[in-house]
XYZ file of C-alpha atoms in Angstrom:
719
model
C -27.904 -34.674 -36.423
C -28.074 -31.246 -35.913
C -24.842 -29.755 -37.250
C -23.932 -25.548 -37.116
C -21.640 -23.737 -38.975
C -21.703 -20.936 -36.640
C -17.641 -21.185 -35.109
C -16.512 -22.131 -38.279
C -17.734 -18.943 -40.080
C -16.952 -16.593 -36.686
C -13.147 -18.414 -37.140
C -13.645 -17.541 -40.769
C -13.920 -14.386 -40.350
C -11.647 -13.542 -38.315
C -8.338 -15.410 -40.430
C -9.940 -12.734 -43.012
C -10.086 -9.615 -41.111
C -8.115 -10.319 -37.683
C -9.712 -7.699 -36.345
C -12.853 -9.050 -36.180
C -11.403 -10.676 -32.826
C -11.003 -7.071 -31.327
C -14.729 -6.140 -31.843
C -15.777 -8.764 -30.690
C -13.630 -8.355 -27.410
C -15.409 -4.916 -27.215
C -18.881 -6.452 -27.190
C -17.733 -8.439 -24.470
C -16.446 -6.453 -22.357
C -20.170 -4.331 -23.032
C -21.640 -7.412 -22.406
C -19.600 -8.069 -18.795
C -20.505 -4.168 -17.670
C -24.263 -4.702 -18.598
C -23.945 -8.493 -16.577
C -21.864 -6.509 -13.381
C -24.412 -3.274 -13.589
C -27.872 -4.626 -12.312
C -29.422 -1.121 -12.352
C -28.244 -0.041 -15.432
C -30.395 -2.980 -16.968
C -33.849 -2.641 -18.721
C -37.123 -4.379 -18.627
C -38.299 -2.655 -21.606
C -39.766 -5.405 -24.192
C -37.220 -5.379 -27.526
C -39.263 -6.433 -30.665
C -37.437 -7.303 -34.048
C -38.000 -7.040 -37.318
C -37.540 -9.245 -39.411
C -36.835 -10.466 -43.346
C -37.266 -13.661 -44.683
C -34.901 -14.071 -48.266
C -36.257 -17.484 -49.841
C -34.226 -18.269 -52.380
C -34.848 -21.143 -54.368
C -33.519 -23.503 -57.486
C -36.580 -25.804 -57.403
C -40.323 -25.716 -56.545
C -39.773 -27.323 -53.665
C -37.438 -24.307 -51.889
C -40.041 -22.168 -52.732
C -41.686 -22.826 -49.384
C -45.199 -21.155 -48.772
C -46.025 -17.894 -46.434
C -47.488 -20.237 -43.769
C -44.885 -21.862 -43.294
C -42.743 -19.013 -42.551
C -45.234 -17.304 -40.756
C -44.977 -20.898 -38.486
C -40.905 -19.959 -38.167
C -41.778 -16.504 -36.645
C -44.472 -18.150 -34.225
C -42.199 -20.641 -33.408
C -39.492 -17.616 -32.515
C -41.865 -15.811 -30.400
C -42.957 -19.113 -28.192
C -39.394 -19.916 -27.584
C -37.976 -17.439 -26.919
C -41.049 -15.131 -24.840
C -41.104 -18.724 -23.290
C -44.991 -19.258 -24.365
C -43.971 -22.609 -25.572
C -46.179 -25.848 -25.084
C -43.250 -27.633 -23.970
C -41.962 -26.147 -21.743
C -41.583 -27.271 -18.208
C -39.847 -26.734 -14.982
C -37.288 -29.127 -14.947
C -34.996 -26.684 -14.857
C -35.727 -23.480 -12.615
C -33.739 -20.815 -14.221
C -35.479 -21.200 -17.291
C -36.849 -17.879 -18.622
C -38.195 -15.492 -20.501
C -36.118 -13.571 -22.550
C -38.384 -10.272 -23.552
C -37.340 -10.399 -27.122
C -39.991 -10.786 -29.190
C -40.119 -11.152 -33.857
C -42.566 -9.748 -36.237
C -42.376 -10.021 -40.357
C -41.734 -6.692 -41.265
C -44.111 -4.208 -42.432
C -42.510 -1.280 -43.725
C -39.425 -2.246 -46.193
C -36.056 0.095 -46.227
C -37.623 2.847 -48.261
C -40.196 3.049 -45.471
C -43.123 0.890 -48.496
C -45.262 -1.508 -46.919
C -43.810 -5.219 -47.568
C -44.353 -8.719 -46.424
C -41.705 -8.790 -44.994
C -40.680 -12.237 -47.652
C -38.353 -11.685 -50.369
C -38.534 -14.501 -53.124
C -35.175 -15.001 -55.290
C -35.419 -17.409 -58.297
C -31.213 -18.669 -58.254
C -29.219 -20.773 -61.050
C -27.462 -22.151 -58.301
C -28.334 -25.846 -57.167
C -26.827 -24.631 -53.414
C -25.348 -22.842 -51.344
C -22.018 -23.708 -49.306
C -22.115 -22.687 -45.158
C -18.694 -21.546 -46.374
C -19.011 -18.845 -48.864
C -21.970 -16.815 -48.040
C -23.076 -17.008 -51.771
C -26.630 -16.662 -50.434
C -26.362 -13.051 -49.112
C -25.542 -11.192 -52.564
C -27.856 -10.915 -55.583
C -24.790 -10.557 -57.782
C -24.009 -13.909 -56.660
C -27.333 -15.644 -57.186
C -28.568 -14.723 -53.814
C -30.483 -11.748 -52.275
C -28.410 -8.922 -50.544
C -29.489 -7.900 -47.353
C -31.566 -5.872 -45.943
C -30.389 -3.228 -43.678
C -29.102 -4.978 -40.580
C -28.971 -2.128 -38.046
C -32.745 -1.969 -38.564
C -33.721 -6.047 -39.383
C -33.222 -9.837 -38.365
C -32.404 -11.105 -41.932
C -33.095 -14.713 -42.437
C -32.048 -16.853 -45.918
C -33.536 -19.608 -46.590
C -32.212 -21.952 -49.389
C -30.813 -25.300 -49.548
C -27.557 -25.483 -47.906
C -24.818 -27.936 -48.566
C -24.236 -30.796 -47.336
C -24.912 -31.733 -43.922
C -25.689 -28.253 -41.851
C -28.433 -27.265 -40.747
C -27.732 -23.559 -40.992
C -25.135 -20.469 -39.454
C -25.566 -17.255 -37.724
C -22.662 -14.337 -37.795
C -22.044 -13.474 -34.087
C -22.264 -9.765 -33.862
C -19.825 -7.569 -35.014
C -18.983 -8.613 -38.377
C -19.867 -7.091 -41.839
C -23.541 -5.378 -42.343
C -23.636 -7.353 -45.390
C -23.761 -10.437 -43.929
C -25.597 -9.898 -40.821
C -27.710 -12.238 -40.536
C -28.837 -15.672 -40.180
C -28.920 -19.220 -42.382
C -31.389 -21.582 -42.173
C -31.727 -24.452 -44.746
C -35.334 -24.885 -46.151
C -36.078 -27.998 -45.110
C -35.997 -27.743 -41.301
C -37.332 -24.616 -41.147
C -40.844 -24.063 -39.291
C -42.898 -26.334 -38.849
C -45.159 -28.878 -40.691
C -45.075 -32.509 -42.992
C -42.558 -30.908 -45.539
C -39.532 -30.239 -42.382
C -37.477 -33.436 -41.797
C -38.312 -35.096 -38.609
C -36.267 -34.326 -35.425
C -35.881 -30.724 -36.789
C -39.823 -30.240 -37.622
C -40.652 -28.068 -34.349
C -38.346 -25.024 -35.833
C -35.833 -25.334 -33.336
C -32.696 -24.893 -35.715
C -34.100 -21.048 -35.992
C -33.974 -20.962 -32.948
C -30.781 -21.985 -31.666
C -29.134 -19.594 -34.725
C -31.161 -16.815 -33.687
C -29.681 -17.329 -29.945
C -26.064 -17.037 -31.677
C -27.783 -14.020 -33.682
C -28.222 -12.348 -30.876
C -24.369 -13.317 -29.325
C -25.051 -17.054 -27.695
C -22.279 -19.601 -27.619
C -23.212 -23.109 -27.738
C -23.913 -24.377 -24.638
C -20.613 -26.286 -24.249
C -18.436 -23.942 -25.047
C -17.083 -25.258 -28.543
C -15.041 -27.370 -26.763
C -14.561 -29.709 -23.519
C -14.950 -28.741 -19.480
C -11.653 -26.410 -19.722
C -14.067 -23.961 -21.755
C -17.004 -22.256 -21.271
C -20.580 -20.562 -23.017
C -19.591 -17.933 -21.249
C -23.274 -17.472 -19.434
C -23.450 -18.213 -15.511
C -26.126 -20.457 -14.941
C -25.639 -23.061 -17.953
C -23.891 -26.731 -16.398
C -20.519 -27.292 -18.212
C -20.651 -29.790 -20.817
C -17.673 -31.746 -22.652
C -19.430 -31.811 -25.769
C -22.277 -31.600 -27.904
C -25.572 -34.136 -27.018
C -27.642 -35.559 -30.040
C -31.036 -37.331 -29.607
C -32.259 -35.831 -26.073
C -29.981 -37.758 -23.227
C -31.272 -36.419 -20.477
C -29.520 -38.638 -17.994
C -25.890 -37.146 -19.356
C -23.520 -36.152 -16.986
C -20.589 -34.325 -18.031
C -17.914 -32.184 -16.137
C -19.446 -32.822 -13.216
C -23.047 -32.129 -13.344
C -25.825 -33.085 -15.430
C -26.303 -30.960 -18.850
C -28.963 -29.372 -19.700
C -29.560 -31.065 -23.095
C -33.018 -28.563 -23.016
C -31.012 -25.639 -23.485
C -32.128 -24.367 -27.142
C -28.157 -23.950 -27.762
C -27.656 -27.204 -27.417
C -27.210 -30.122 -30.675
C -30.620 -32.079 -28.821
C -33.875 -32.619 -31.759
C -35.750 -30.185 -31.128
C -38.571 -32.233 -29.517
C -35.984 -31.915 -26.441
C -34.856 -28.360 -26.915
C -37.343 -26.055 -24.494
C -35.508 -23.334 -22.770
C -32.894 -20.498 -22.219
C -31.513 -19.360 -19.229
C -31.833 -16.127 -17.638
C -27.886 -15.792 -17.717
C -28.577 -16.227 -21.846
C -31.307 -13.714 -21.349
C -28.983 -10.774 -20.132
C -26.394 -12.179 -22.258
C -28.735 -11.389 -24.945
C -30.348 -8.094 -23.750
C -27.074 -6.496 -23.523
C -26.801 -5.869 -27.030
C -29.626 -3.570 -27.087
C -28.141 -1.027 -24.315
C -26.706 1.944 -24.389
C -23.691 0.901 -26.561
C -25.254 -2.453 -27.737
C -23.724 -4.271 -30.742
C -28.207 -3.939 -31.739
C -29.340 -1.413 -29.806
C -30.605 0.901 -33.395
C -32.443 -2.376 -34.304
C -34.596 -0.677 -30.938
C -35.364 2.362 -33.283
C -36.427 0.597 -36.276
C -39.111 1.427 -37.782
C -39.482 -2.308 -39.870
C -42.856 -3.557 -38.042
C -44.614 0.333 -38.241
C -46.936 1.914 -40.421
C -45.143 2.015 -44.267
C -45.095 6.047 -45.716
C -48.720 7.075 -47.005
C -48.163 10.036 -49.552
C -50.635 12.011 -48.102
C -52.256 10.102 -45.616
C -52.052 11.721 -41.399
C -50.758 9.059 -38.745
C -51.361 10.265 -35.518
C -49.234 8.831 -33.188
C -50.806 7.129 -30.073
C -49.185 5.060 -26.964
C -50.869 2.917 -24.369
C -49.453 3.056 -20.602
C -50.800 -0.045 -18.623
C -49.757 -1.574 -15.113
C -50.951 -4.806 -15.140
C -52.443 -6.562 -11.629
C -51.434 -9.710 -9.400
C -53.012 -11.915 -12.442
C -51.531 -10.215 -15.802
C -52.778 -13.083 -17.740
C -56.214 -12.087 -17.158
C -55.620 -9.227 -19.019
C -55.976 -8.526 -22.958
C -56.687 -5.037 -25.012
C -57.825 -4.752 -28.477
C -58.210 -1.930 -30.530
C -60.723 -1.766 -33.377
C -62.084 0.036 -36.334
C -65.268 1.934 -36.943
C -65.899 -1.689 -38.488
C -65.445 -3.619 -35.922
C -62.391 -4.954 -37.125
C -59.106 -5.000 -34.850
C -56.505 -3.114 -36.136
C -54.137 -4.063 -33.072
C -54.233 -5.976 -30.478
C -52.362 -7.445 -27.158
C -49.824 -9.429 -26.099
C -50.601 -12.843 -24.149
C -49.404 -11.886 -20.757
C -49.677 -15.374 -19.567
C -45.869 -14.761 -18.471
C -45.433 -11.330 -17.428
C -44.272 -10.294 -14.058
C -46.845 -9.430 -11.014
C -47.532 -5.024 -11.522
C -45.666 -4.859 -15.071
C -45.547 -1.450 -16.218
C -45.899 -1.214 -20.095
C -45.476 1.194 -22.837
C -46.605 0.917 -25.900
C -46.068 3.408 -29.375
C -48.253 2.867 -32.986
C -49.494 5.748 -35.815
C -53.364 4.914 -36.856
C -54.490 6.768 -39.891
C -57.283 8.933 -39.725
C -60.676 7.501 -38.625
C -62.442 6.791 -35.246
C -61.590 3.740 -32.925
C -62.199 2.196 -29.648
C -59.478 1.193 -26.950
C -61.188 -2.372 -25.282
C -59.877 -3.591 -22.458
C -60.897 -6.720 -21.102
C -60.726 -9.193 -17.765
C -61.683 -12.808 -18.100
C -62.076 -13.247 -14.330
C -64.284 -10.017 -14.310
C -62.909 -7.944 -11.704
C -60.891 -5.614 -14.077
C -57.498 -4.923 -12.970
C -58.077 -2.422 -10.000
C -58.585 -2.222 -6.977
C -58.887 -5.836 -5.159
C -55.999 -8.345 -6.504
C -53.153 -5.171 -7.127
C -53.359 -1.760 -8.288
C -53.503 -1.816 -11.943
C -55.026 1.219 -14.760
C -54.630 2.261 -18.499
C -54.098 4.792 -20.153
C -54.626 5.967 -23.800
C -52.784 8.643 -25.202
C -53.040 10.847 -28.629
C -49.579 12.385 -29.081
C -49.658 13.927 -25.662
C -53.726 14.856 -25.441
C -55.076 12.007 -23.142
C -58.131 9.803 -24.637
C -58.873 7.199 -21.814
C -57.994 6.150 -18.557
C -59.230 3.967 -15.861
C -58.733 0.594 -14.313
C -61.365 -0.506 -12.410
C -64.524 -2.308 -14.088
C -65.630 -5.763 -13.964
C -65.220 -8.174 -17.451
C -64.873 -5.062 -19.827
C -64.462 -1.681 -20.849
C -63.925 0.502 -24.184
C -63.467 3.846 -25.002
C -64.002 5.606 -28.497
C -61.905 8.449 -29.829
C -61.580 9.295 -33.859
C -58.000 10.036 -35.218
C -58.987 13.792 -37.273
C -56.618 14.621 -39.777
C -54.298 16.561 -39.965
C -52.187 18.997 -42.706
C -48.555 16.768 -42.520
C -46.320 19.175 -41.411
C -42.301 19.639 -42.057
C -42.065 18.222 -38.004
C -44.332 15.405 -37.664
C -41.419 13.037 -38.651
C -43.181 11.614 -41.549
C -42.513 11.622 -45.235
C -45.817 12.743 -46.298
C -47.387 15.463 -48.753
C -44.678 16.799 -51.236
C -41.800 15.801 -49.459
C -39.125 14.058 -50.805
C -37.444 13.033 -47.435
C -38.096 12.659 -44.012
C -39.277 16.225 -43.411
C -37.225 18.301 -45.827
C -37.483 19.068 -49.693
C -40.787 19.732 -51.621
C -43.158 22.432 -51.623
C -43.188 24.124 -48.220
C -39.926 22.295 -46.105
C -36.901 23.095 -45.540
C -34.696 21.180 -48.210
C -33.087 17.682 -47.790
C -29.082 17.682 -47.490
C -28.262 16.417 -51.000
C -24.911 17.128 -52.953
C -27.606 17.569 -56.113
C -29.764 19.128 -55.156
C -28.286 23.113 -56.928
C -28.695 24.331 -53.335
C -26.282 25.694 -50.040
C -27.492 23.223 -47.198
C -26.533 21.198 -44.687
C -22.871 21.320 -44.135
C -22.033 22.301 -47.550
C -19.364 25.432 -47.667
C -21.119 26.159 -51.087
C -23.775 24.931 -53.318
C -22.952 21.937 -53.818
C -20.325 21.411 -52.390
C -17.611 21.747 -49.572
C -18.105 20.168 -45.813
C -17.125 16.671 -44.974
C -19.971 15.102 -47.574
C -19.768 16.948 -50.673
C -17.143 17.852 -53.273
C -14.694 20.122 -52.478
C -15.732 24.004 -53.717
C -13.308 24.782 -55.949
C -10.987 27.948 -54.600
C -11.612 29.759 -58.328
C -14.224 29.441 -60.663
C -15.569 25.759 -61.145
C -11.583 24.989 -61.218
C -9.480 23.929 -57.845
C -6.289 26.096 -57.080
C -2.784 24.486 -57.771
C 0.600 25.314 -57.930
C 2.114 27.756 -61.011
C 2.406 24.879 -63.895
C -0.050 22.640 -62.545
C -3.760 21.671 -62.588
C -3.785 20.231 -59.674
C -0.996 19.192 -56.435
C -1.751 17.262 -53.531
C 0.853 16.641 -51.260
C -1.880 15.839 -48.408
C 1.076 17.813 -45.839
C -2.228 20.107 -44.482
C -5.264 18.515 -45.009
C -6.775 16.268 -47.936
C -5.763 18.659 -50.429
C -9.589 18.371 -51.923
C -10.028 15.401 -52.090
C -13.085 13.207 -50.488
C -12.651 9.610 -49.220
C -14.972 6.303 -47.827
C -15.853 7.283 -43.959
C -15.008 3.671 -43.441
C -12.086 2.318 -45.986
C -9.772 5.803 -46.349
C -7.205 7.695 -43.779
C -5.415 10.340 -44.066
C -1.598 8.560 -42.906
C 1.393 10.080 -41.572
C 3.712 7.500 -41.348
C 6.996 5.923 -43.249
C 4.734 4.257 -46.061
C 4.262 8.272 -47.816
C 6.585 8.601 -50.618
C 6.779 12.428 -50.334
C 7.214 14.332 -46.470
C 4.756 12.738 -43.901
C 1.522 12.282 -45.201
C -0.244 10.189 -47.616
C -4.097 9.420 -48.033
C -4.447 5.437 -47.832
C -7.152 3.213 -49.677
C -7.542 -0.498 -48.673
C -10.618 -3.382 -49.344
C -13.225 -3.593 -52.141
C -15.647 -1.274 -50.684
C -16.792 0.805 -53.549
C -16.680 4.156 -52.765
C -16.122 3.941 -49.765
C -12.495 2.638 -50.475
C -11.344 5.603 -52.861
C -10.537 8.680 -52.664
C -11.980 11.890 -54.909
C -10.618 14.848 -56.352
C -12.594 17.942 -56.944
C -13.409 19.598 -59.650
C -11.346 20.415 -62.325
C -11.549 21.733 -65.589
C -10.062 20.548 -68.567
C -11.927 21.696 -71.319
C -8.501 23.779 -73.200
C -6.607 21.005 -73.316
C -5.184 17.895 -75.822
C -4.179 16.193 -73.445
C -4.013 15.782 -69.435
C -0.699 14.014 -67.585
C -1.496 12.457 -64.181
C 1.951 11.644 -61.807
C 1.302 9.957 -58.646
C 3.478 8.240 -55.958
C 2.123 4.776 -53.816
C 3.455 2.582 -51.674
C 1.112 -1.485 -51.008
C 1.178 -3.230 -48.031
C -0.384 -6.394 -47.461
C -1.311 -6.419 -51.183
C -1.999 -10.768 -52.708
C -1.332 -11.524 -55.955
C -3.765 -10.295 -58.450
C -5.270 -7.542 -56.439
C -5.401 -4.351 -57.650
C -6.563 -0.692 -57.568
C -7.669 1.642 -59.937
C -6.903 5.313 -61.276
C -10.349 6.160 -63.123
C -11.499 9.400 -64.432
C -15.455 11.125 -64.501
C -16.392 12.844 -67.484
C -19.499 14.174 -66.598
C -21.724 11.143 -66.772
C -20.163 7.939 -65.699
C -16.222 6.908 -64.181
C -14.141 5.447 -66.160
C -11.316 3.276 -65.632
C -8.153 4.615 -66.537
C -5.311 2.212 -65.796
C -5.567 -1.157 -63.243
C -2.451 -1.475 -61.046
C -2.179 -5.085 -59.815
C 0.096 -6.826 -57.858
C 2.564 -9.178 -59.136
C 2.190 -8.085 -62.088
C 2.707 -4.001 -62.753
C 3.871 -3.607 -58.315
C 4.969 -6.232 -55.885
C 4.657 -5.488 -51.925
C 7.185 -2.573 -49.555
C 8.207 -0.702 -52.569
C 7.557 2.856 -53.861
C 6.516 3.842 -56.904
C 6.771 6.366 -58.845
C 3.360 6.609 -61.632
C 2.998 8.959 -65.317
C -0.143 8.333 -67.167
C -0.945 10.726 -70.013
C -4.569 10.763 -71.217
C -5.526 12.152 -74.849
C -8.597 14.474 -75.670
C -9.473 11.690 -78.446
C -10.317 9.030 -76.071
C -11.464 10.903 -72.744
C -14.086 13.713 -72.761
C -12.227 16.392 -71.025
C -14.820 18.161 -69.105
C -15.535 21.396 -67.506
C -15.849 20.141 -63.940
C -13.663 16.221 -64.321
C -12.633 14.621 -61.426
C -9.857 11.812 -61.058
C -10.423 8.767 -57.993
C -8.079 6.220 -56.901
C -10.061 2.815 -56.007
C -8.447 0.202 -54.358
C -9.970 -3.721 -55.069
C -8.272 -6.201 -53.095
C -9.832 -8.232 -50.661
C -10.890 -7.413 -46.868
C -8.053 -8.480 -45.020
C -5.882 -5.067 -44.980
C -4.722 -4.968 -48.031
C -3.589 -1.302 -48.421
C -2.798 1.206 -51.207
C -0.911 4.403 -49.900
C -1.745 7.699 -52.678
C 0.999 10.494 -52.282
C 2.099 13.190 -54.325
C -0.411 13.507 -56.674
C 0.011 15.552 -59.979
C -2.157 16.833 -62.504
C -1.200 18.406 -65.550
C -2.888 19.479 -68.975
C -0.987 19.451 -72.025
C -2.016 21.933 -74.878
C -1.737 21.026 -78.467
C 1.428 21.531 -80.351
C 3.459 20.287 -77.283
C 6.670 18.251 -77.653
C 5.920 14.724 -78.163
C 8.733 13.716 -75.230
C 6.664 15.120 -72.779
C 4.278 12.418 -72.352
C 4.954 9.415 -71.269
C 3.241 6.016 -69.644
C 4.684 4.345 -67.224
C 5.333 3.098 -63.687
C 8.783 3.122 -62.129
C 10.008 0.906 -58.826
C 12.136 4.562 -57.055
C 13.368 2.971 -54.033
C 13.135 -0.195 -52.821
C 11.268 -0.437 -49.018
C 12.731 -3.036 -46.908
C 8.602 -2.185 -45.176
C 7.844 -3.506 -41.786
C 8.505 -6.724 -39.728
C 6.340 -9.855 -39.987
C 5.950 -8.615 -36.157
C 5.043 -5.077 -36.736
C 1.252 -4.060 -36.972
C -0.232 -1.330 -39.424
C -2.424 1.017 -38.029
C -6.501 0.161 -38.218
C -8.964 1.726 -36.396
C -13.005 1.436 -37.202
C -15.665 3.688 -35.704
C -19.198 2.026 -35.304
C -21.502 2.828 -35.860
C -21.520 5.324 -38.413
C -23.466 7.701 -38.662
C -24.223 7.387 -35.309
C -26.321 9.099 -32.634
C -25.462 8.285 -28.913
C -22.975 6.893 -28.912
C -20.109 5.713 -30.723
C -17.218 2.935 -30.183
C -13.944 2.944 -31.180
C -11.286 0.167 -31.789
C -7.732 0.169 -32.460
C -4.844 -2.799 -33.181
C -2.084 -0.146 -32.130
C -1.764 2.157 -29.157
C -4.224 5.576 -29.083
C -2.076 8.647 -27.561
C -4.764 10.467 -28.101
C -8.147 11.339 -29.533
C -10.214 14.531 -30.440
C -13.209 15.200 -32.120
C -13.043 18.769 -34.412
C -16.137 19.923 -36.021
C -16.447 21.868 -39.282
C -14.907 24.918 -38.326
C -11.450 23.615 -37.364
C -12.507 23.282 -33.535
C -12.133 20.536 -31.557
C -15.241 20.260 -29.305
C -14.659 16.963 -27.399
C -11.275 15.128 -26.528
C -11.709 11.538 -25.552
C -9.591 10.436 -22.514
C -7.338 7.560 -23.529
C -6.407 4.752 -21.018
C -6.660 1.521 -23.762
C -7.470 0.538 -26.667
C -10.637 0.128 -26.950
C -13.472 3.218 -26.511
C -17.095 4.259 -25.761
C -17.467 7.700 -26.429
C -20.942 9.341 -25.622
C -21.689 11.565 -28.604
C -25.219 13.179 -27.938
C -24.024 16.459 -27.378
C -23.411 16.796 -30.636
C -24.890 19.069 -33.057
C -25.856 16.847 -36.177
C -23.532 17.584 -38.946
C -20.230 15.957 -39.967
C -17.194 16.282 -38.053
C -13.496 14.558 -38.313
C -12.201 12.448 -35.760
C -8.352 12.823 -35.845
C -6.884 9.912 -33.911
C -2.714 9.910 -33.129
C -1.505 6.208 -32.921
C 2.262 5.299 -31.671
C 2.368 4.265 -35.406
C 0.815 8.458 -36.755
C -1.722 10.039 -36.997
C -5.140 8.841 -38.525
C -8.554 10.901 -40.033
C -11.514 9.129 -39.742
C -14.745 11.249 -41.148
C -18.212 10.929 -38.162
C -21.732 11.608 -38.893
C -24.158 12.970 -35.634
C -26.918 11.832 -37.250
C-alpha cells in the first residue's frame, strides 16, 4: 500500500515555523496569478538538474548506477507524457514540458556523475526527522536547491515510501526522499511500486502538486480545476470508483494507486508546476542552473552555441545530432513525439575547441520545409551563423570548427588563472573578497566596510568609542560597527530594546546567519577586558542558549554560554558583565566579539543592546572585575496574541525580483544604497510584496521596513 508523508511533513514545518504558511500562501498567490494570465505563460522546456544522494548502511541499499538512471528515465517519460502506458482515457492528460537530467557539474563547477554515495551507521531513517539530509547526522548535505533537485535514497523506517518538501521550505532540506526499495525499475524493486512512480509522485509534490483528493474528503480540493474531486486516496487500480459525484482519476500520478495504474498529469497540474519557473516563481533560478552544463575547464575555451529549430507539421519525424571529428555523437535531440506542430525550440550549449558536424534528419525523407509546414533550423556559434536550412530530403549535414580562443575576463567562465568567474588571477579584476588585501567591490577600505565585510576602523585598526570605552554600541543611529547575518539578524526598534529605541535581534541556529559580529578592536595593552551588555529574550525554550564569543586571530572561542531556564527566563531584561583575562585569552590588535544565537527555528529571539567593552590595565583594583548576570527589570512581555515582527526577504542574493513576507502590517519599505540614498520605495498595500529590483546595480543594499511594531533593516545583495 502506497504511503506518502509529504502532507504530514508540511504540517510539521508549520508547527516549527508558523511563518512557513505565509510563504506558502505567497507562492499560491503567484500560482493563481500565473494561471489567470495566459499571456504570461511560457512554453519553454524546463530542464531540472538532479543529484541523487545514496545513503546506505547495508550493501543492498547501495543501488546500482543503472537503477538510478532507470529512475531518471521514468521521470522524463512520465513528465513529458512519453510513457508507454499513456492512453486517451482522460482528454486533459498533458505533457508538462519538464525534463530531468543527472547533474554533470557539481556546485564547485567540477565534473560529476550526479550521484553521491554515503555510508551511514544509521540502520534506517525516520520520515519525521530529516536526518538523511545532514552529513553531521548520518546522511548527506544537500546541494544548493536553487540549482539542483536533491533526491535522497535510503532505508525509510516504517511503511512510508517517500516524501517531499513543498516549495517554500528551508534550502538545506529542499528535495525528495525515496525508500531504496521503490527507486527506479528492475527485479529488486518492490512489486506494485516497481515502475518508478513513487518518485514521480514525490517530485510532483516538490513541484507544488497536492494529493489529487485534496488530502481530505469531498469538501477539499487539490487546487486544480481539471482533476475531479475524490473523497479519499485510491489503492490498487479502482478504475470504476466514483466519489464526490464523478469518476475518480485513479490514473493520476498524485493518487495512491499502484504503479501499473498511474499514467498521467493533467493540463491544470502542468500550469501549477510551470508557475514555479515563471518570473517571480519560487524555483525560477533553476532555469539558470549550469548543473547539466559543461564543467569548468581551467585552461580550455568553450564555444557557446545555440540551435534554433522550428518543426514542421510532423515533428515526430525530425531529429538531429552533433558529432565530433571521430564521428561520435556528443549531443542529440530529444524525441519530438508529443511536440506541437510548428513548435519553435532553442537549445543552448557549449563545445570545446575542435571540429564537429551538425546533422538533421527526417524519417519520412521530405525535410522540414516546405511541403508540410515551414520548418527551419539555424545554428550559431556565439553571434556567428554557422548552419541553416530546412529544405532537404532524408538528412542534411554541416561541418564547423570551434577555434581555441584565449580566456578573457568577460566570457562568463572560470578559466586561465582566474580565481573566480571573470575575476582574480593575473589578468582580471580582483574577485570581491574580504580577505584579499585589496579594496574592491562595495568595500570602503581594504578588506573592510560595505555590508559584507567587517566595518573599517575610524582610527588605525581600532574602533573609536566614547571616552573610557574601547567600544560602546547602543544602535540608535545604526549598527555601530557591527555586522549581522542576512536572514537571522535585524536592527530592531521597539519595546524589547533595553536602552533607547533600538537593539539588535538575533534568532534561530543558523551559525553566522544568527550572529552579530563587532569590528576589530586593539586589545594588546590590557591585562583584562570587561564586556558589558543588556539583553531581552523572547520565546526561548528551556535549554536553548546564546553565546558570547571572541576571535583571537585564529578561531572563534566561546567565552560564555547563556542558557534559558538556567541563566535567564523569557520576558525579562538582563544586564551582563563578564571579564576576560589575558592569561586565558590572546589579546591581539584585531580582536573581535560576537553574539550568536543557538536556538531552534521557531522564532526564538534574543535582543542585544548597550554593548560596552572596556580595557583594564595592569594594576587596576580587583573590585573592578567581576562576572555576573543580573535581572534589572521584569517586563511583562507581549500578550499571547501579540505577534513579534518576523520578516523574510527571498531570494537573497537576487537578480530580478525579491519577495518580502511579513507577519505584521508593513507601513513602508525603502531600499537604500551604500551612500544612504533611497534608490527605490515599494508600494505598500498588504503584507506580501513581490518587488522588481532588476534596475538596481549589482551590489549591497539595505531594505528598511517600517512595521506597526517598529523599524527593521535587512541586508540585500543584488547579483
